[in-house]
């Protein structure tokens, strides 16, 4: 896949349009998120595509670890854990100990960008769920832009994110219904 992604970035840098065919892997051209980000970084820094990719992938992996930390810390605080920072640190260690983190997600491939974007969307959604009304607009925008970025970056990650958000919405709806029923019991 790395060669197909490099081909797509080189094509963009040479003036090809988004979603242009890719003879190395047809599916890669349908998800130009990684290609667009790498081509933009290459253009802004004046570096070649290889150097831009070698900066982008570690940066987004670090962002993914930060998102895991912030998500875990947020949930640990909500669960009244005695040390939310320690819980969050352990979550990052587990996340980074995953063999996919060391090998698959270290490649110059679309999932390497899509997974940290997904974690950003989840973090923003978790913050938005408890945010005051004034902060909700900005967090909603982050969620929508992040979701759009995931959609144009990797299909399988998009399906997983949408499934997770749907389950989360269903559980939140059931929880709200139960709270409403507890607050307004029906008389006999």
Short mmCIF file of C-alpha atoms in Angstrom, two decimals:
data_model
loop_
_atom_site.label_atom_id
_atom_site.label_comp_id
_atom_site.label_asym_id
_atom_site.label_seq_id
_atom_site.Cartn_x
_atom_site.Cartn_y
_atom_site.Cartn_z
CA UNK A 1 0.00 0.00 0.00
CA UNK A 2 2.81 2.44 0.75
CA UNK A 3 3.89 2.54 -2.90
CA UNK A 4 0.31 3.19 -4.02
CA UNK A 5 0.00 6.05 -1.53
CA UNK A 6 3.33 7.54 -2.61
CA UNK A 7 2.19 7.32 -6.22
CA UNK A 8 -1.02 9.19 -5.34
CA UNK A 9 0.86 11.96 -3.52
CA UNK A 10 3.33 12.33 -6.39
CA UNK A 11 0.40 12.54 -8.82
CA UNK A 12 -1.24 15.28 -6.74
CA UNK A 13 2.01 17.21 -6.57
CA UNK A 14 2.30 16.88 -10.36
CA UNK A 15 -1.15 18.43 -10.85
CA UNK A 16 -3.46 15.41 -10.95
CA UNK A 17 -6.95 15.90 -9.60
CA UNK A 18 -8.28 14.29 -6.43
CA UNK A 19 -9.71 10.79 -6.88
CA UNK A 20 -7.59 10.23 -10.02
CA UNK A 21 -7.07 6.56 -10.79
CA UNK A 22 -4.18 4.70 -9.22
CA UNK A 23 -2.79 1.77 -11.22
CA UNK A 24 -1.13 0.28 -8.12
CA UNK A 25 -4.29 0.03 -6.01
CA UNK A 26 -7.66 1.25 -7.26
CA UNK A 27 -9.18 1.74 -3.79
CA UNK A 28 -6.41 4.10 -2.68
CA UNK A 29 -7.61 6.79 -5.09
CA UNK A 30 -11.07 6.80 -3.48
CA UNK A 31 -9.67 8.00 -0.12
CA UNK A 32 -7.31 10.95 -0.69
CA UNK A 33 -7.07 12.22 2.90
CA UNK A 34 -3.51 11.02 3.49
CA UNK A 35 -2.43 12.08 0.01
CA UNK A 36 -3.84 15.57 0.39
CA UNK A 37 -2.26 16.10 3.82
CA UNK A 38 1.12 14.83 2.64
CA UNK A 39 1.05 16.84 -0.59
CA UNK A 40 0.11 19.97 1.37
CA UNK A 41 2.91 19.41 3.90
CA UNK A 42 5.37 18.78 1.09
CA UNK A 43 4.29 21.94 -0.72
CA UNK A 44 4.38 24.12 2.41
CA UNK A 45 7.78 22.89 3.61
CA UNK A 46 9.36 22.50 0.18
CA UNK A 47 10.38 18.95 1.08
CA UNK A 48 10.02 15.89 -1.07
CA UNK A 49 7.11 13.52 -0.55
CA UNK A 50 9.20 10.93 1.30
CA UNK A 51 10.40 13.51 3.85
CA UNK A 52 6.90 14.92 4.29
CA UNK A 53 5.54 11.42 4.93
CA UNK A 54 8.31 10.75 7.43
CA UNK A 55 7.27 13.87 9.34
CA UNK A 56 3.52 13.38 9.00
CA UNK A 57 3.23 9.76 10.15
CA UNK A 58 5.12 10.18 13.48
CA UNK A 59 3.28 13.45 14.13
CA UNK A 60 -0.14 11.86 13.68
CA UNK A 61 0.90 8.83 15.72
CA UNK A 62 1.85 11.21 18.53
CA UNK A 63 -1.48 12.99 18.12
CA UNK A 64 -3.22 9.62 18.37
CA UNK A 65 -1.43 8.86 21.64
CA UNK A 66 -2.37 12.30 22.96
CA UNK A 67 -6.01 11.70 22.00
CA UNK A 68 -5.99 8.32 23.80
CA UNK A 69 -4.51 10.01 26.87
CA UNK A 70 -7.10 12.81 26.87
CA UNK A 71 -10.01 10.41 26.28
CA UNK A 72 -8.90 8.02 29.01
CA UNK A 73 -8.28 10.87 31.44
CA UNK A 74 -11.75 12.27 30.73
CA UNK A 75 -13.42 8.90 31.32
CA UNK A 76 -11.31 8.24 34.43
CA UNK A 77 -12.39 11.60 35.89
CA UNK A 78 -16.04 10.78 35.12
CA UNK A 79 -15.62 7.41 36.85
CA UNK A 80 -14.02 9.11 39.87
CA UNK A 81 -10.76 7.22 39.46
CA UNK A 82 -8.23 8.18 42.16
CA UNK A 83 -5.55 9.05 39.59
CA UNK A 84 -6.99 9.92 36.16
CA UNK A 85 -3.55 10.81 34.77
CA UNK A 86 -2.20 7.38 35.72
CA UNK A 87 -5.21 5.66 34.15
CA UNK A 88 -4.67 7.74 31.01
CA UNK A 89 -0.97 6.89 30.90
CA UNK A 90 -1.77 3.19 31.20
CA UNK A 91 -4.29 3.53 28.36
CA UNK A 92 -1.57 5.02 26.15
CA UNK A 93 0.81 2.20 27.08
CA UNK A 94 -1.82 -0.39 26.13
CA UNK A 95 -2.59 1.50 22.91
CA UNK A 96 1.10 1.70 21.96
CA UNK A 97 1.76 -1.93 22.98
CA UNK A 98 -0.70 -3.11 20.33
CA UNK A 99 1.28 -4.83 17.54
CA UNK A 100 -0.69 -2.87 14.94
CA UNK A 101 0.67 0.36 16.43
CA UNK A 102 4.25 -0.79 15.95
CA UNK A 103 3.85 -2.19 12.46
CA UNK A 104 0.62 -1.61 10.54
CA UNK A 105 -0.15 1.92 11.77
CA UNK A 106 3.48 2.97 11.29
CA UNK A 107 3.18 2.57 7.52
CA UNK A 108 2.51 5.36 5.08
CA UNK A 109 -1.08 4.20 4.63
CA UNK A 110 -4.50 5.70 5.07
CA UNK A 111 -5.36 4.00 8.36
CA UNK A 112 -2.31 5.62 9.92
CA UNK A 113 -4.05 8.99 9.52
CA UNK A 114 -7.65 7.81 9.96
CA UNK A 115 -7.18 6.26 13.41
CA UNK A 116 -5.84 9.43 15.10
CA UNK A 117 -8.55 11.45 13.36
CA UNK A 118 -11.13 9.03 14.76
CA UNK A 119 -9.70 9.44 18.24
CA UNK A 120 -9.90 13.22 17.84
CA UNK A 121 -13.58 12.94 16.86
CA UNK A 122 -14.29 10.73 19.88
CA UNK A 123 -12.49 13.12 22.22
CA UNK A 124 -14.37 16.13 20.83
CA UNK A 125 -17.68 14.23 21.06
CA UNK A 126 -16.98 13.24 24.67
CA UNK A 127 -16.14 16.85 25.56
CA UNK A 128 -19.22 18.08 23.71
CA UNK A 129 -21.49 15.70 25.61
CA UNK A 130 -20.75 17.59 28.84
CA UNK A 131 -19.82 21.02 27.48
CA UNK A 132 -21.62 24.22 28.37
CA UNK A 133 -23.81 25.59 25.58
CA UNK A 134 -21.22 28.16 24.48
CA UNK A 135 -18.54 25.52 23.87
CA UNK A 136 -20.83 23.09 22.04
CA UNK A 137 -20.68 24.91 18.69
CA UNK A 138 -16.89 24.72 18.39
CA UNK A 139 -16.80 21.10 19.52
CA UNK A 140 -19.59 20.22 17.08
CA UNK A 141 -17.56 21.79 14.29
CA UNK A 142 -14.48 19.78 15.30
CA UNK A 143 -16.59 16.60 15.31
CA UNK A 144 -18.07 17.30 11.87
CA UNK A 145 -14.76 18.30 10.26
CA UNK A 146 -13.01 15.34 11.88
CA UNK A 147 -15.73 12.98 10.69
CA UNK A 148 -15.45 14.37 7.15
CA UNK A 149 -11.67 13.91 7.31
CA UNK A 150 -12.09 10.27 8.40
CA UNK A 151 -14.61 9.66 5.60
CA UNK A 152 -12.17 10.84 2.92
CA UNK A 153 -9.25 9.02 4.52
CA UNK A 154 -10.23 5.39 5.18
CA UNK A 155 -13.42 3.43 4.61
CA UNK A 156 -13.10 0.74 7.30
CA UNK A 157 -12.24 3.29 9.98
CA UNK A 158 -15.27 5.32 8.88
CA UNK A 159 -17.55 2.31 9.33
CA UNK A 160 -16.10 1.60 12.78
CA UNK A 161 -16.46 5.23 13.86
CA UNK A 162 -20.04 5.48 12.64
CA UNK A 163 -20.96 2.21 14.36
CA UNK A 164 -19.36 3.40 17.60
CA UNK A 165 -21.16 6.77 17.43
CA UNK A 166 -24.49 5.06 16.69
CA UNK A 167 -24.10 2.72 19.68
CA UNK A 168 -23.05 5.64 21.87
CA UNK A 169 -26.11 7.65 20.77
CA UNK A 170 -28.40 4.69 21.43
CA UNK A 171 -26.95 4.15 24.91
CA UNK A 172 -27.20 7.87 25.70
CA UNK A 173 -30.82 7.86 24.56
CA UNK A 174 -31.64 4.85 26.73
CA UNK A 175 -29.87 6.43 29.69
CA UNK A 176 -31.81 9.69 29.23
CA UNK A 177 -35.08 7.75 29.00
CA UNK A 178 -34.26 5.90 32.24
CA UNK A 179 -33.39 9.16 34.01
CA UNK A 180 -36.66 10.68 32.82
CA UNK A 181 -38.60 7.61 34.04
CA UNK A 182 -36.90 7.80 37.45
CA UNK A 183 -37.68 11.50 37.77
CA UNK A 184 -41.34 11.08 36.72
CA UNK A 185 -42.63 7.75 38.08
CA UNK A 186 -46.08 6.74 36.99
CA UNK A 187 -48.69 6.50 39.69
CA UNK A 188 -50.76 3.39 40.15
#
